[in-house]
mmCIF file with all atom_site columns, C-alpha atoms in Angstrom:
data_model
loop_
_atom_site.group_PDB
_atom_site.id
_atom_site.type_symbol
_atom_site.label_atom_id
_atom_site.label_alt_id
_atom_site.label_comp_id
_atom_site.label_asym_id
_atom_site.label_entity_id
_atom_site.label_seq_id
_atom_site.pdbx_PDB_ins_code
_atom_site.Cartn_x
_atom_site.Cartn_y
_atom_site.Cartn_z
_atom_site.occupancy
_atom_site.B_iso_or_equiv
_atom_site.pdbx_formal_charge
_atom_site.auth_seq_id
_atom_site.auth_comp_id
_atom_site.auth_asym_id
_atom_site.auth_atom_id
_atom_site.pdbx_PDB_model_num
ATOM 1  C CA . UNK A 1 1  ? -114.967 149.019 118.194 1.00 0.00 ? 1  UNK A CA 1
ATOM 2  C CA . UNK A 1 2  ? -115.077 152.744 119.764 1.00 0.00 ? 2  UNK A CA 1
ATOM 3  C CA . UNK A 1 3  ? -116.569 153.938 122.699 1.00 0.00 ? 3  UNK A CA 1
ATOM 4  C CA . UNK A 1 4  ? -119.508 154.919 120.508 1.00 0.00 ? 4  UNK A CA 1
ATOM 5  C CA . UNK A 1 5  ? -120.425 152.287 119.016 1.00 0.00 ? 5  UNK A CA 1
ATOM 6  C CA . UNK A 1 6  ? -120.436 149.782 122.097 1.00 0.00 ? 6  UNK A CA 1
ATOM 7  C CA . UNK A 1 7  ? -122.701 152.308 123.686 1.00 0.00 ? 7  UNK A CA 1
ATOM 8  C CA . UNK A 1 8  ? -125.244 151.935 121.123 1.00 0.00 ? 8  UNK A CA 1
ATOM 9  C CA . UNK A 1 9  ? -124.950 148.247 121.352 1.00 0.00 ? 9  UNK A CA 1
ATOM 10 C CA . UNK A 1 10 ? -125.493 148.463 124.615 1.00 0.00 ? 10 UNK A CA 1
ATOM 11 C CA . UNK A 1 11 ? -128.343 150.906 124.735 1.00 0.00 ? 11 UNK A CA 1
ATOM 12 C CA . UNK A 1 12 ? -130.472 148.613 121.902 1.00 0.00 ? 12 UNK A CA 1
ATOM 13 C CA . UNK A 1 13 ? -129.785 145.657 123.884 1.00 0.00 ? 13 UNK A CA 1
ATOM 14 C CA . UNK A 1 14 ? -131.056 147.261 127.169 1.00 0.00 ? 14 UNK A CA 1
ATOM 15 C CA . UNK A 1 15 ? -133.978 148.556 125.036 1.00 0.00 ? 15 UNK A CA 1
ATOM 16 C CA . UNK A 1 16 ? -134.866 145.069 123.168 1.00 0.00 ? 16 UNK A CA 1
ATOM 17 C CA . UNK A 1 17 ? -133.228 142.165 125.329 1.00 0.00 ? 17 UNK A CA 1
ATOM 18 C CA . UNK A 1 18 ? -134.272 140.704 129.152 1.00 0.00 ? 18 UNK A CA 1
ATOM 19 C CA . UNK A 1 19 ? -130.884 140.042 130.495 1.00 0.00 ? 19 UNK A CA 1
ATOM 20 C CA . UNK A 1 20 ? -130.822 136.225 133.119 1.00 0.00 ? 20 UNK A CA 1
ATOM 21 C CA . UNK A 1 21 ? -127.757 135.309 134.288 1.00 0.00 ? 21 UNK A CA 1
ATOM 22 C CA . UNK A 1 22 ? -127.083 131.564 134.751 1.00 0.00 ? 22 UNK A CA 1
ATOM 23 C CA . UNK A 1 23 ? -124.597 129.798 137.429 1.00 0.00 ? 23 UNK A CA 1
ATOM 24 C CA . UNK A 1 24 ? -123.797 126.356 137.105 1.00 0.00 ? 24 UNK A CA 1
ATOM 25 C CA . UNK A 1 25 ? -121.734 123.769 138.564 1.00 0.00 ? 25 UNK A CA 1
ATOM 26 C CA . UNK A 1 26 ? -117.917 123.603 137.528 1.00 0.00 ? 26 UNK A CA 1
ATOM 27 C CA . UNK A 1 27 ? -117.118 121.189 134.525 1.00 0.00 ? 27 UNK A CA 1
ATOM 28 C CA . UNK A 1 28 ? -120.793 121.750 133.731 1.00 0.00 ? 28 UNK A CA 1
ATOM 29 C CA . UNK A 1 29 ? -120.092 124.784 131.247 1.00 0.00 ? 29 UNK A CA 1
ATOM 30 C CA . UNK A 1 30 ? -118.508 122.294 128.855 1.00 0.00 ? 30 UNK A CA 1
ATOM 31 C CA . UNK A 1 31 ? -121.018 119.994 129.072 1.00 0.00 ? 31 UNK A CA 1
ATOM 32 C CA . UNK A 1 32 ? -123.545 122.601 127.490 1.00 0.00 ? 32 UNK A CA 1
ATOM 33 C CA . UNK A 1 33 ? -121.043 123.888 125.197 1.00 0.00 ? 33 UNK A CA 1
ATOM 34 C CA . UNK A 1 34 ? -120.518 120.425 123.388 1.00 0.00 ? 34 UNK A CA 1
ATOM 35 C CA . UNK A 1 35 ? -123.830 120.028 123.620 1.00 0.00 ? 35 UNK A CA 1
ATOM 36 C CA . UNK A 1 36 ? -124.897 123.376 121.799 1.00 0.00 ? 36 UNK A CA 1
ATOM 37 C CA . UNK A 1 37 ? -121.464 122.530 119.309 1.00 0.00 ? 37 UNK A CA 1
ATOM 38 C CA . UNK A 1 38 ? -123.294 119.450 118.414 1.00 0.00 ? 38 UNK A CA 1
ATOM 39 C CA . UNK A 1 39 ? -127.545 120.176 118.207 1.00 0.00 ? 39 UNK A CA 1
ATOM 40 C CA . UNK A 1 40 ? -127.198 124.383 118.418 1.00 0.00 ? 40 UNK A CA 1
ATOM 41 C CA . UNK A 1 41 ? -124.916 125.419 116.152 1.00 0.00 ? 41 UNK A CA 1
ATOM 42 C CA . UNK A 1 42 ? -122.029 126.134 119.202 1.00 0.00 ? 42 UNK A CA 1
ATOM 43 C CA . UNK A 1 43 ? -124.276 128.558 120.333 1.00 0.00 ? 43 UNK A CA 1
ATOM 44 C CA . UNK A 1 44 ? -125.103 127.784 124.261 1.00 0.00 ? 44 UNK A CA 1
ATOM 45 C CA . UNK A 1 45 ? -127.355 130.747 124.499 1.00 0.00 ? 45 UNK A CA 1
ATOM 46 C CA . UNK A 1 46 ? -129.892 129.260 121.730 1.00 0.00 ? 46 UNK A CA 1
ATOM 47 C CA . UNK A 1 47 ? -129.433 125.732 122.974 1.00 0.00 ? 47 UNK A CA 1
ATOM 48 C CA . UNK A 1 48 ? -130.651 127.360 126.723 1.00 0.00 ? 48 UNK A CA 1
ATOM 49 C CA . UNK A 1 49 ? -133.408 128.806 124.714 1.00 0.00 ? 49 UNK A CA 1
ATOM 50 C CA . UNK A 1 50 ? -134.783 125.895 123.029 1.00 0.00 ? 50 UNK A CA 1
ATOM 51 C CA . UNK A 1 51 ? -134.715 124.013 126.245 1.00 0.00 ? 51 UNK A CA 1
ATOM 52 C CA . UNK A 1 52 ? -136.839 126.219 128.253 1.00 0.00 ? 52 UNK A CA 1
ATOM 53 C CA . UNK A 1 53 ? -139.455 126.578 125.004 1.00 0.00 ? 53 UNK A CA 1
ATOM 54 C CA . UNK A 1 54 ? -139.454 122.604 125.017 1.00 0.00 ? 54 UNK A CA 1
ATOM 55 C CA . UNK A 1 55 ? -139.991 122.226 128.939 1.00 0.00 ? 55 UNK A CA 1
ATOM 56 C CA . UNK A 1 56 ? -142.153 125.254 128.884 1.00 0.00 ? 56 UNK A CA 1
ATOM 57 C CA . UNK A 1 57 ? -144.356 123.737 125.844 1.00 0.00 ? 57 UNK A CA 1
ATOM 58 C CA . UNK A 1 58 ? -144.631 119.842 127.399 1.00 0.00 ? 58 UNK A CA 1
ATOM 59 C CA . UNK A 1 59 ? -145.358 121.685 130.825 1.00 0.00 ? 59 UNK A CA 1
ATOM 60 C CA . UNK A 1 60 ? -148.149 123.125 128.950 1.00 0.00 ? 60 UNK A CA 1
ATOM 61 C CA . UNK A 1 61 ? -149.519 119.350 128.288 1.00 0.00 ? 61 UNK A CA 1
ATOM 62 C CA . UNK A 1 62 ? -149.728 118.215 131.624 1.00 0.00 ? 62 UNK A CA 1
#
């Protein structure tokens, strides 16, 4: 991938993404990637996601 083209990447990610960065605990990494291997298709970012729509929707309910 050339210069150019990670620019662009990076210019319609700026333009269409929110950016949060997340610290956790050591060890605790692995714990969410198993997790997301197992329920999220290995993908820790959309297992992160989900979560906070579930919590977010039964927050709604209380």
């Amino acid at each position: 991938m050339g210069k150019t083209s990670a620019a662009v990447k990076n210019r319609y990610n700026d333009k269409n993404y929110d950016r949060i960065n997340l610290t956790v605990p050591k060890g605790e990494k692995e714990t969410l990637k198993a997790h997301a291997d197992k329920y999220d298709n290995g993908s820790v970012n959309g297992f992160i996601q989900r979560a906070i729509r579930e919590t977010i929707e039964r927050d709604k309910k209380l």
